[in-house]
Each structure stands twice: as structure tokens, then as C-alpha cells.
Tab-separated table of C-alpha atoms in Angstrom:
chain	number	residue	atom	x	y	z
D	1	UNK	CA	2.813	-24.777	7.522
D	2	UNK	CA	2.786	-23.555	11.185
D	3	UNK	CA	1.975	-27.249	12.507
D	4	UNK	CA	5.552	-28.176	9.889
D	5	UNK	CA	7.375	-25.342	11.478
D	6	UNK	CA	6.759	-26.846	14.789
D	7	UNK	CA	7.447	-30.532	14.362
D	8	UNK	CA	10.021	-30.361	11.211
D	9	UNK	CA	7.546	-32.510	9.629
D	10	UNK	CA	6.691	-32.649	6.348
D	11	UNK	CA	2.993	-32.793	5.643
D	12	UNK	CA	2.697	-33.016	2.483
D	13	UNK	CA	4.876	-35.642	1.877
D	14	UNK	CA	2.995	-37.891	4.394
D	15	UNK	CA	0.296	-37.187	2.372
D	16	UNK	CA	1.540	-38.458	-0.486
D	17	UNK	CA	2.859	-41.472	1.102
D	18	UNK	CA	-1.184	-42.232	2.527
D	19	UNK	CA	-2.082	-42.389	-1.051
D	20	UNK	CA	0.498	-44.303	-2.375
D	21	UNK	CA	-0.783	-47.051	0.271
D	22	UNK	CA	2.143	-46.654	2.474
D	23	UNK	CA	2.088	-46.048	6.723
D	24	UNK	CA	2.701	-43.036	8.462
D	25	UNK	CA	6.164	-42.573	8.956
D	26	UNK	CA	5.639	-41.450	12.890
D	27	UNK	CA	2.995	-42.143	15.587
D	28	UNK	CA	1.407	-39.082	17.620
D	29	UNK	CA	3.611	-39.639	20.538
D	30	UNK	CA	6.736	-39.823	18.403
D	31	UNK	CA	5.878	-36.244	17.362
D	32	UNK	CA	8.400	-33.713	18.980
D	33	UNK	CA	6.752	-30.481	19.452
D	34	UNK	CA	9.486	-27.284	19.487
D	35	UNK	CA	9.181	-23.606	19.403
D	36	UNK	CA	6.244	-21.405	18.233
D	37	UNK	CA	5.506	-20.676	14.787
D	38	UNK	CA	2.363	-18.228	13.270
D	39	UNK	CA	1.033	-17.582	9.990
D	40	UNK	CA	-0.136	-14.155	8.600
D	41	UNK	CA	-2.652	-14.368	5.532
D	42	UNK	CA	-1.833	-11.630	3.201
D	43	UNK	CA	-4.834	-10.177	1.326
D	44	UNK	CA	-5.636	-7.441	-1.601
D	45	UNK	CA	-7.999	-5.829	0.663
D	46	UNK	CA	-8.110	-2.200	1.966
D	47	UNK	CA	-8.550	-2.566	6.262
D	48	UNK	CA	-9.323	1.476	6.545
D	49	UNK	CA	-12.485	0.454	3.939
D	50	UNK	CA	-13.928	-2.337	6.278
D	51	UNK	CA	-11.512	-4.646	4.389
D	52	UNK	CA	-12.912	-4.560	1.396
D	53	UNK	CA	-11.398	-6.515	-1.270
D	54	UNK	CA	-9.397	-4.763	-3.761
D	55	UNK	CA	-8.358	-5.335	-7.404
D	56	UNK	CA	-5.557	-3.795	-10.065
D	57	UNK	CA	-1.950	-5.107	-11.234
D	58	UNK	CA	1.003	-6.024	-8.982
D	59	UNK	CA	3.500	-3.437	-10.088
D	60	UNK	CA	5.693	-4.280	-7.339
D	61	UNK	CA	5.944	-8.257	-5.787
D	62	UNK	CA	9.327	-8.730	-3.844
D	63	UNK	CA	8.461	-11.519	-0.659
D	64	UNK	CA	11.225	-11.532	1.720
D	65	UNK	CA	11.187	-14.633	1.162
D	66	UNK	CA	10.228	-18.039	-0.578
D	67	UNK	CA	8.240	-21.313	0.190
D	68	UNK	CA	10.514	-23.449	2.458
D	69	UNK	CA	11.911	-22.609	6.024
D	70	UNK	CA	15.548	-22.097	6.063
D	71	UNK	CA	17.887	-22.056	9.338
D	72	UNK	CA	18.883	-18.319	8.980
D	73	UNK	CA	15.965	-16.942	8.237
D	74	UNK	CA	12.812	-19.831	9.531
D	75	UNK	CA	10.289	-17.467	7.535
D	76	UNK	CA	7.993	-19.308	4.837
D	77	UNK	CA	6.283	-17.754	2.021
D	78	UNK	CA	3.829	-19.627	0.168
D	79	UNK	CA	2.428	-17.149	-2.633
D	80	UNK	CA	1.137	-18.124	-6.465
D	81	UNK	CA	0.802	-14.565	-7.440
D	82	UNK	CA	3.968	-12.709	-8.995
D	83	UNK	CA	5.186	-9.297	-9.978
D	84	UNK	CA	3.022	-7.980	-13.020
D	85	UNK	CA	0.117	-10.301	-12.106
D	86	UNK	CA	-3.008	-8.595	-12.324
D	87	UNK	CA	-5.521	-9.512	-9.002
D	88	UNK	CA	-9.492	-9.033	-9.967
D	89	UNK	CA	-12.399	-9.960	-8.885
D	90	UNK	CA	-13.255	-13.478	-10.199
D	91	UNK	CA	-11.466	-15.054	-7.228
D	92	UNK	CA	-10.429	-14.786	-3.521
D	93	UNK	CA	-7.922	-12.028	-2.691
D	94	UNK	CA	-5.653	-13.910	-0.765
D	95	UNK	CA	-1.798	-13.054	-1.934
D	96	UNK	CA	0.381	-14.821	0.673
D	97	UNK	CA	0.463	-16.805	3.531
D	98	UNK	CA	3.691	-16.073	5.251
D	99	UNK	CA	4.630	-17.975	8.304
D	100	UNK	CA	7.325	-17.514	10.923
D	101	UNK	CA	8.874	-19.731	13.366
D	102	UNK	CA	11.012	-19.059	16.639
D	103	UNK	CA	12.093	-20.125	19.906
D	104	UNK	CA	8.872	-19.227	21.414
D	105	UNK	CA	5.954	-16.271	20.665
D	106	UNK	CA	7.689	-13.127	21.053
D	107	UNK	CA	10.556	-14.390	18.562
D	108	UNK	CA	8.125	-15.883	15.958
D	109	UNK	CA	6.397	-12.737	15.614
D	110	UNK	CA	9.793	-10.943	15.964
D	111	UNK	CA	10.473	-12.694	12.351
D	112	UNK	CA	7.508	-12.354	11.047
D	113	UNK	CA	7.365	-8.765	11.439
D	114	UNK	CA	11.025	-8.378	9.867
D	115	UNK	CA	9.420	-10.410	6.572
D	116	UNK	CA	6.925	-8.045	6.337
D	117	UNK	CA	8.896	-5.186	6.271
D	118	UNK	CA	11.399	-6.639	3.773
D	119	UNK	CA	8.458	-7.191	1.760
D	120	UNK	CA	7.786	-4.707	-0.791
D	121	UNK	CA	3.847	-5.299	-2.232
D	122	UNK	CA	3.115	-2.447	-4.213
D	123	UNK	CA	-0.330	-1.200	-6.816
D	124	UNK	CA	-2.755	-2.794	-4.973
D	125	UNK	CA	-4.041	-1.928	-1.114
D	126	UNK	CA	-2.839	-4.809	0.796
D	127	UNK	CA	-3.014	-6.155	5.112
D	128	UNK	CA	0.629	-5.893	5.444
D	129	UNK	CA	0.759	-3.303	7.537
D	130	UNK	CA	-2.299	-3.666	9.661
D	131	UNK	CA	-1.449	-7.230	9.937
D	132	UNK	CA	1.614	-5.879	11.369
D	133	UNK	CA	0.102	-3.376	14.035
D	134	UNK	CA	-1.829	-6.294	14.632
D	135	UNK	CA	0.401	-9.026	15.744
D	136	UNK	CA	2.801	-6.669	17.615
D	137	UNK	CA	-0.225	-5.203	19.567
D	138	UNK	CA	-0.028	-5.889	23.368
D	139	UNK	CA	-2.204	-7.953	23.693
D	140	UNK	CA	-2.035	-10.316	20.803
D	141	UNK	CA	1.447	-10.600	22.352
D	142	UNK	CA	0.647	-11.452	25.131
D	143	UNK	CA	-1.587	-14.145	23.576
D	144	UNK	CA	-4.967	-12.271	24.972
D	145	UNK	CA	-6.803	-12.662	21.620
D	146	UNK	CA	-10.633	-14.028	20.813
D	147	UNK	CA	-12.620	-13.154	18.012
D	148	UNK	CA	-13.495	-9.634	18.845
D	149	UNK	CA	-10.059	-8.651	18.600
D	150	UNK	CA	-10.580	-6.519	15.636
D	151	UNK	CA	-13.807	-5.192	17.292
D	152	UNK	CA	-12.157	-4.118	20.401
D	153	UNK	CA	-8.630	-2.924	18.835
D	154	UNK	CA	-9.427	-1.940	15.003
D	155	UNK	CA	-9.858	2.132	15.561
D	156	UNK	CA	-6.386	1.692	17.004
D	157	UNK	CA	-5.094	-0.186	15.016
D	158	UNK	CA	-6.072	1.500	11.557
D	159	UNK	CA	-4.815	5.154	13.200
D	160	UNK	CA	-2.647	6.945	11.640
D	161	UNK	CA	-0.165	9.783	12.896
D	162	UNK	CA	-1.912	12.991	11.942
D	163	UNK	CA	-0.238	15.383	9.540
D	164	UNK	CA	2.669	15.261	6.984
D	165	UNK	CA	5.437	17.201	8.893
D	166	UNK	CA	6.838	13.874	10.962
D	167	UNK	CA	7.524	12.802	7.367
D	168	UNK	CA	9.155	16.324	6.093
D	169	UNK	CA	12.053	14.610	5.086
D	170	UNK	CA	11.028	11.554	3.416
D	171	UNK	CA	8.383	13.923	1.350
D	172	UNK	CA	11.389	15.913	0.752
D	173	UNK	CA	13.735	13.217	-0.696
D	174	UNK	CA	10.725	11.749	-2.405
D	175	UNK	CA	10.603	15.446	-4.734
D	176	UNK	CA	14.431	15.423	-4.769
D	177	UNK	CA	13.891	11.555	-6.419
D	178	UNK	CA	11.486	13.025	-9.051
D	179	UNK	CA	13.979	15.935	-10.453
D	180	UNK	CA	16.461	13.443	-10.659
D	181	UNK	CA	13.986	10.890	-12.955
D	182	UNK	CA	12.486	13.379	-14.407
D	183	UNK	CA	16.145	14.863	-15.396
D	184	UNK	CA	17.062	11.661	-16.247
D	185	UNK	CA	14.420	11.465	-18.586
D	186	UNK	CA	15.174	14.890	-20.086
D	187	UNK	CA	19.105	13.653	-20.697
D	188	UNK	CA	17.936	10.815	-22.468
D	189	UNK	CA	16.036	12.086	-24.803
D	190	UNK	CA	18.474	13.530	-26.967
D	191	UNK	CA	18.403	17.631	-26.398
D	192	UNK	CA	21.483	18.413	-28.567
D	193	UNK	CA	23.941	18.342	-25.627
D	194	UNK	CA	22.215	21.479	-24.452
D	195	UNK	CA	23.782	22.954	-21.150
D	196	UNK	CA	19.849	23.085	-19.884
D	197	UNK	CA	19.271	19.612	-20.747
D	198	UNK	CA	21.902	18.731	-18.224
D	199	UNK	CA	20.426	17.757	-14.743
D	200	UNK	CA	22.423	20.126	-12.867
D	201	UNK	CA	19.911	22.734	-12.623
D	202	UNK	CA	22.260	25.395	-14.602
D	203	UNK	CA	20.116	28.032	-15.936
D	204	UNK	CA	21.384	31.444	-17.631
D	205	UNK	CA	19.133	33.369	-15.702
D	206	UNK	CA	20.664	32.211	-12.401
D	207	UNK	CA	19.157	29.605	-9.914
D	208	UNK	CA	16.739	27.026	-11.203
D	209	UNK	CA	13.726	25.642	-8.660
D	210	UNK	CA	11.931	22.425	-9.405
D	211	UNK	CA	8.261	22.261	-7.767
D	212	UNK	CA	6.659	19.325	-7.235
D	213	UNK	CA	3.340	18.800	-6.088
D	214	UNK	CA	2.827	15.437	-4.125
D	215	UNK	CA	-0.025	14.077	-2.093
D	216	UNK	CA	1.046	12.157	1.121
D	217	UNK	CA	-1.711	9.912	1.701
D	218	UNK	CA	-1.471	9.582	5.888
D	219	UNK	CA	-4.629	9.616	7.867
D	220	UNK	CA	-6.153	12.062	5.518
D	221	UNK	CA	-4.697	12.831	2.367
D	222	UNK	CA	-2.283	16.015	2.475
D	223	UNK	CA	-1.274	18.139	-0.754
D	224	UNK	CA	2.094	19.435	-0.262
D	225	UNK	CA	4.136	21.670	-2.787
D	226	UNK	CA	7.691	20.879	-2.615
D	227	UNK	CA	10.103	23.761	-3.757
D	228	UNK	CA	13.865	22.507	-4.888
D	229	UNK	CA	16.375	24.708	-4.937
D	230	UNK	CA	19.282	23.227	-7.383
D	231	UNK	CA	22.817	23.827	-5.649
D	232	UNK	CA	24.732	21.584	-8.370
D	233	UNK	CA	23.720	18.290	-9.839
D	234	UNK	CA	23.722	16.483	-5.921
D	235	UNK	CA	22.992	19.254	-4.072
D	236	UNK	CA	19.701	20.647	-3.135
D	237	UNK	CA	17.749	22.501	-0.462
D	238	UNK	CA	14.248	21.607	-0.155
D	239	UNK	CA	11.087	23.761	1.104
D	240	UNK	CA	7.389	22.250	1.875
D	241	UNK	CA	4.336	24.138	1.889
D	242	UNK	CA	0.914	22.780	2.219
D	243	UNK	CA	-2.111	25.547	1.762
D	244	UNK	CA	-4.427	25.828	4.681
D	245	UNK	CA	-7.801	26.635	4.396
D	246	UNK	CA	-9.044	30.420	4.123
D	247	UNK	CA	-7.775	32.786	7.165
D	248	UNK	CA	-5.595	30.092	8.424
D	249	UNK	CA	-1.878	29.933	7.669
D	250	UNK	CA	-0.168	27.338	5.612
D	251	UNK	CA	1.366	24.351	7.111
D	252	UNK	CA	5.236	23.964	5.787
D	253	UNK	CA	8.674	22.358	6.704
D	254	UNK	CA	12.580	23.112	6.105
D	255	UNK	CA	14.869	24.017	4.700
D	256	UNK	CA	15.709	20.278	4.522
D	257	UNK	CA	19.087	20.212	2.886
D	258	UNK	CA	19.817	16.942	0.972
D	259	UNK	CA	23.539	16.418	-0.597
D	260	UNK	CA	25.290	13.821	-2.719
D	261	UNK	CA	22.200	12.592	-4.131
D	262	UNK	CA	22.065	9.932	-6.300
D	263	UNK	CA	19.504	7.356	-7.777
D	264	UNK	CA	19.636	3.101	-7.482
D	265	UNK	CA	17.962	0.903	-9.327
D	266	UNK	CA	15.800	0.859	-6.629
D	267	UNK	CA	15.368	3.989	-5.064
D	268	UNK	CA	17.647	6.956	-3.701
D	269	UNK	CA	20.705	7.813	-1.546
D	270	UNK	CA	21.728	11.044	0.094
D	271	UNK	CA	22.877	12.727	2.925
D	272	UNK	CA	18.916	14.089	4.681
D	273	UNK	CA	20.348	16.816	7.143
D	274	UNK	CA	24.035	15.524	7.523
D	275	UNK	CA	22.699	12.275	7.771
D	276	UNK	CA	23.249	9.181	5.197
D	277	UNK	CA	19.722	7.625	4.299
D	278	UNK	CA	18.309	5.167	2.012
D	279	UNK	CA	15.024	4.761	0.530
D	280	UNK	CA	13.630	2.864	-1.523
D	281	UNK	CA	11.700	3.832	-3.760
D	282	UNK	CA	8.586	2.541	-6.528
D	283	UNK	CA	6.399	4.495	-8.834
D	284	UNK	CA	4.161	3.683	-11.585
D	285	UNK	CA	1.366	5.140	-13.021
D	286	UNK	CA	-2.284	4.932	-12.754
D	287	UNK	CA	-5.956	6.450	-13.852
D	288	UNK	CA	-5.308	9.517	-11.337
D	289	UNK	CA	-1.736	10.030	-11.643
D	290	UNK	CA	1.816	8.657	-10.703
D	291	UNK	CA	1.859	6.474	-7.686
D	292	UNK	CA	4.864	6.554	-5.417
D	293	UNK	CA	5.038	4.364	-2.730
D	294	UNK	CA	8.754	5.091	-0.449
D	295	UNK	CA	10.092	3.003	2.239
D	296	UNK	CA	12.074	4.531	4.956
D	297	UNK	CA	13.689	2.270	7.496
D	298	UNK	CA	11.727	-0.407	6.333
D	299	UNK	CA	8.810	1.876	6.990
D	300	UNK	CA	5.854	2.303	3.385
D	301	UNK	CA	5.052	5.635	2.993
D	302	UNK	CA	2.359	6.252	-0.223
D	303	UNK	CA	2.046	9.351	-2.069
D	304	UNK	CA	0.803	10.148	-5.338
D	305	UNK	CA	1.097	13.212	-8.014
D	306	UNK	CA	-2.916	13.343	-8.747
D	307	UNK	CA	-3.482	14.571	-12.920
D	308	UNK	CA	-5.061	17.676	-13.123
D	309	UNK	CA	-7.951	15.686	-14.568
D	310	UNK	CA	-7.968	13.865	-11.834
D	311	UNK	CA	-8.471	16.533	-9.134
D	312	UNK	CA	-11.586	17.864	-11.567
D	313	UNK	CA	-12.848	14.937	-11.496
D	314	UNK	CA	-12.482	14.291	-7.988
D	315	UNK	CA	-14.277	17.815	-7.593
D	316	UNK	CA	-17.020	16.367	-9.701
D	317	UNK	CA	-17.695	13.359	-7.764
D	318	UNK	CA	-17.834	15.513	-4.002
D	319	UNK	CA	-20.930	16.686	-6.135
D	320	UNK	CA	-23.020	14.096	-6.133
D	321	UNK	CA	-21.607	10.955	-7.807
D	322	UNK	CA	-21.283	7.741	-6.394
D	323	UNK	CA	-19.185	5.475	-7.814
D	324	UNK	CA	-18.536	1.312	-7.032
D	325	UNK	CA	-15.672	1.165	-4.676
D	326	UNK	CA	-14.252	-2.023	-6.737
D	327	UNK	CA	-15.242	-4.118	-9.627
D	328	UNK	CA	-18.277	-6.573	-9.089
D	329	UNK	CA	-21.620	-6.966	-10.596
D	330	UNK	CA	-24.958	-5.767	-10.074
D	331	UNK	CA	-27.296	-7.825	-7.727
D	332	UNK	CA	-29.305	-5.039	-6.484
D	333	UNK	CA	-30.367	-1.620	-7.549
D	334	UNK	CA	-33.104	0.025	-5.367
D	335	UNK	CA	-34.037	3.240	-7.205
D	336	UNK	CA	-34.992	4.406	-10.302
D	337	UNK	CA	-34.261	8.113	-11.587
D	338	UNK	CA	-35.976	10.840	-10.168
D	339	UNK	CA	-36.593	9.182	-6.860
D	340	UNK	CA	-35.899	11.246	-3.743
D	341	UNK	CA	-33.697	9.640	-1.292
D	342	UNK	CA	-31.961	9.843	2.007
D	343	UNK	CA	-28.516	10.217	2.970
D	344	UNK	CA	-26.878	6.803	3.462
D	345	UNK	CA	-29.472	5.167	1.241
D	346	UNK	CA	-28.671	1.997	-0.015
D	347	UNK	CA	-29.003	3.140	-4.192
D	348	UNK	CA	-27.619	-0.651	-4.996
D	349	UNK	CA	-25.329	-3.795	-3.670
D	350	UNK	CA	-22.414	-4.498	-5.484
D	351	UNK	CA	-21.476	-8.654	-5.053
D	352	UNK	CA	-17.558	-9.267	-5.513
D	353	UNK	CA	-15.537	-12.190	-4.073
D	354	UNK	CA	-18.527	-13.842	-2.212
D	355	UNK	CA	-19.540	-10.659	-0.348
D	356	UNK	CA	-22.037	-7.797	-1.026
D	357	UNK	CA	-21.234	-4.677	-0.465
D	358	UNK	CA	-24.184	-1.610	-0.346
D	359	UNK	CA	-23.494	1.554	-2.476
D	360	UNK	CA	-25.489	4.590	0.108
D	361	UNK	CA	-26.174	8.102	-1.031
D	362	UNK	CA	-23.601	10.542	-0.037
D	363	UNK	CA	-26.160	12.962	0.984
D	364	UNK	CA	-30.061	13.120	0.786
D	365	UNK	CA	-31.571	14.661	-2.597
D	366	UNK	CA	-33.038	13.602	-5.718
D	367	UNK	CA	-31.150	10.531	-8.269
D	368	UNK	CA	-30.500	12.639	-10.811
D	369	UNK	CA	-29.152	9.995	-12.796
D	370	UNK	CA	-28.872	5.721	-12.894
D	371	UNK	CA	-26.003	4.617	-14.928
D	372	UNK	CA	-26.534	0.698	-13.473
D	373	UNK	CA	-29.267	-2.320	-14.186
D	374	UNK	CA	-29.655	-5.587	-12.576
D	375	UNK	CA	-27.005	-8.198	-13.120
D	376	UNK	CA	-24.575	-5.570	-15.246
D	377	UNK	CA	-20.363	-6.097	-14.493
D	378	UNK	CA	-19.068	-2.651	-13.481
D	379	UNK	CA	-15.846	-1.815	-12.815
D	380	UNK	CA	-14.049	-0.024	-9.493
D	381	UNK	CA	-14.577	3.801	-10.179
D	382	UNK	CA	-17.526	3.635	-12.070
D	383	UNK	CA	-20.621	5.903	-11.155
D	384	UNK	CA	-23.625	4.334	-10.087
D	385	UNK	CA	-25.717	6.927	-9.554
D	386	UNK	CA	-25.541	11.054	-9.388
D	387	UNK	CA	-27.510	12.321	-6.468
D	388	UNK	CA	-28.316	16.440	-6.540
């Protein structure tokens, strides 16, 4: 594809025409050589895990995009996978290959970068983003890249901006999205024409609050309570509280005052602060709870409203469990119960998509329990081994 974009060649076709017995249509020096073109390789892998590869369904597949270069918008997008299409394990993790060409390097990756962000990829982790870091990095555009590009550059590149109060109003409108489903929901199924089955937050006993809990998943993961205050059906006034540890003081944003709100078949609009934003919006959900992924200026944002299952279970696991990061099967296991062991201990390997990957003790202690053989298929989340 980049060597097409380049030449306005068709490839394929000359293929075609070798087997059918026929000559090549040009001769190398016939070949016109204009612009600069690149190609990003789009994978189900998760770059803040080492890039490991990563499995579950497509819940969201919109390319910017399809397979042919078109004058308005030279971007290519040459995918086999579609929305609803579960990835797994049996075979290479590769989604997309999305290519871009322009008038010369800073242009091509000028369009490439808008594809990605008009992309919306969405229920498994994916390179979009750190592709994106990537490419516009100084010195990949400046064309100073080798092979240790990742080496030098990947700390940077997988950063991300501490905290969740940059993001106050996004988080905001993101609870201010879920009353509105979740009244939605509550119209629609029938109450009797109730005045409190209304989603205009009319109570008899005065004021009604909605509070949502949400997780904003940023360079840690962040639990954030949002209060919202109903002023009519539109109207609300949003407060954000995140509990701090013992003795300190809780981190929290607003009042963030969002008016006129309404929902899209895709997401929300409203007036954030006197100002008119969009946002799209996607949510699904999963094993641990709803996901809800939120784009803002073409920006992904993820958050999540964890069960309360989920969060025992998640307490459970800091205890000692250690569970395979993604599905696979068994090539290795090297302990048996009751063995002592030290932290970072490789307990067994884990072989999915052509690579192995070592499960290590959390911490040093005893195996308490071995929930894997030789050769068995597990899947992502389940425990290998509980170490105490």
C-alpha cells in the first residue's frame, strides 16, 4: 500500500496480470515517484503491558475509513475484522493496517493521525493511541528513527497525565450521560405514567441527586463519585469527589454546570460551563462492570463502573492470586503446591499468538494453591496459582 500511494500504481493488479502470462505494464524508470506515504499496523495488544496481545469482542469498529485511497481524504484502510467480531487467541492480533499519503512526511502523518482519531475501536486494548504518540514524536518526525526507538522513547511515550481533575468535565458529562440512559431506561419500562418515572428528577420531597460512581482509568486508575444535582430534565450541576487515603483530604472538582443536555445516537450534547461540547460516547458491558469509553475532541477517554463483585474480587486477588493476563495454553508450570517461592518467580509460561509470556509471583511465600497442568487452555482472568 505505501509503495501504491506513492506511484498510483496498482500492485495487485500487476500481479494478476504476471500470472495471467502477460508483461508488466511499466519499466522501473517509467515509475514516477510522488509524495510520502506511511503505514500504521493496528494491533489488539495492550503497549502499557509490554504489548501483550489481547483478546475479547469488538463492541465498537468504526475505521475512518475504507480500503482504497480517495483524493479528499488519501487515507487507506485495509481491515478484515468488523464490529461484533470477536479477536482470540488462535491467530495474530493484527486489526488494521491504515496508511496515509501526503505531499511529503509531515502531511502524511498529518492524515494519518486525523484517521486515527476518527477511528473509534472500542472492547478490546488496542495501539491506536500509542501508535499515535509515536509517529507525532519529534523525532520520528523528523525521520531520526532505528530500531531502538521504542527502547529509547517508550516510558515517554506510554505516560500518562497524572490525576483525573484535567478531565473534571468530561467525567462530569460522562455521569450526566448515565442519568439520562439510565432514565431513559426507567421511561421505557412502563411505570404507569408515574411523575417519578419521568427523567426530570421531580421528587415530592424536593431536589433529587443522582450518584454515580465511575473509575477513570488514566495513569493509575482513579475512583471518583459523581454527585448530580437535577435542575429540570436538561439541567444539572455536577460535583466530583474522589476519597484520599487516611489523614489526607479528598481530591474533588466543580460545580461543573452542564445545561440543555441531550443524548445522540452516539453520544451526548450540552452546554459544559457555557460552552457547547460534543462527545461521543460507547458503553457496553463486561465481567467487571459497564465499560465506557468517551471521546472528547477526538480525544478516548476510558472509564468503567466496576460491580461490586468485582471490586471483592479484585480485593481477593491483591491477596495472593495470580491470574493469566490473556487466554493461551499451558507450556510450562514450574511449581507444585506447597513449594516456597520468591517474589517475581516464574510459577508458569503462558504461550499465545507465537509468544510466551512468564506468570511471576506477586510476592514471595508459599503456593498455596495450583489450579494449572501442562498443556491445559486457560482463559484471560483465570488464576494460576494463590501464593500466601
Amino acid at each position: 500500500p505505501v509503495t501504491e500511494g506513492i506511484t498510483g500504481q496498482d500492485l495487485v493488479e500487476w500481479q494478476l496480470r504476471v500470472a495471467a502470462g502477460q508483461e508488466l505494464p511499466l519499466k522501473q524508470e517509467d515509475i514516477k515517484i510522488s509524495g510520502h506515504a506511511l503505514e500504521a499496523r493496528i494491533y489488539a495488544e495492550a503497549p502499557e503491558k509490554g504489548f501483550l496481545p489481547a483478546t475479547g469482542k469488538l463492541e465498537a469498529w468504526r475505521p475512518a475509513a475504507d480500503g482504497a485511497f480517495h483524493p479528499n481524504f488519501p487515507v487507506r484502510f485495509d481491515s478484515a475484522v468488523r464490529e461484533g467480531d470477536s479477536v482470540n487467541d488462535f491467530y495474530d492480533p493484527m486489526l488494521a493496517k491504515v496508511v496515509a499519503k501526503g505531499k511529503d512526511r509531515a502531511d502524511a502523518i498529518a492524515k494519518l493521525t486525523a484517521a486515527i482519531d476518527k477511528t473509534r475501536a472500542v472492547g478490546v486494548p488496542t495501539n491506536f493511541q500509542f501508535v499515535k504518540k509515536a509517529m507525532n514524536h519529534p523525532a520520528f518526525t523528523s525521520g531520526d528513527v532505528d530500531t531502538t526507538f521504542i527502547e529509547k522513547y517508550g516510558e515517554e511515550l506510554l505516560r500518562k497525565e497524572a490525576g483525573w481533575t484535567h478531565l473534571a468535565e468530561g467525567i462530569a458529562l460522562a455521569a450526566v450521560h448515565r442519568c439520562l440512559k439510565e432514565g431513559q431506561q426507567w421511561g421505557a419500562s412502563g411505570a404507569g405514567g408515574a411523575p417519578w418515572a419521568e427523567p426530570d428528577g421531580w421528587r415530592n420531597t424536593g431536589e433529587y441527586c443522582c450518584h454515580v460512581p465511575l473509575r477513570f482509568h488514566g495513569q493509575e486508575a482513579h475512583d471518583v463519585r459523581a454527585r448530580v444535582q437535577y435542575g429540570s430534565a436538561r439541567d444539572f450541576v455536577v460535583e466530583l469527589e474522589e476519597k484520599a487515603e487516611e489523614g489526607a483530604d479528598p481530591v474533588k472538582a466543580g460545580p461543573i454546570s452542564i445545561s440543555d443536555a441531550r443524548l445522540e445516537t452516539d453520544g451526548i450534547l450540552a452546554c459544559v460551563q457555557g460552552k457547547e461540547t460534543r462527545a461521543e460516547v460507547c458503553e457496553y458491558d463486561s465481567r467487571g462492570g459497564r465499560k465506557l469509553y468517551l471521546w472528547l475532541d477526538d480525544e478516548e477517554h476510558a472509564l468503567s463502573q466496576p460491580r461490586r463483585d468485582a471490586a471483592a474480587a479484585g480485593a481477593k486477588n491483591a491477596s495472593g492470586r495470580v491470574a493469566s493476563p490473556m487466554p493461551g495454553r499451558v507450556v510450562k508450570v514450574n511449581v507444585e503446591a506447597g513449594q516456597k517461592v520468591a517474589e517475581d518467580a516464574i510459577l508458569a509460561v503462558v504461550e499465545a499468538m507465537k509468544m510466551e509470556h512468564p506468570i511471576v509471583a506477586p510476592k514471595s511465600g508459599k503456593v498455596s494453591e495450583l489450579h494449572v497442568a501442562m498443556g491445559e487452555q486457560v482463559d484471560e482472568g483465570t488464576v494460576i496459582a494463590v501464593i500466601e
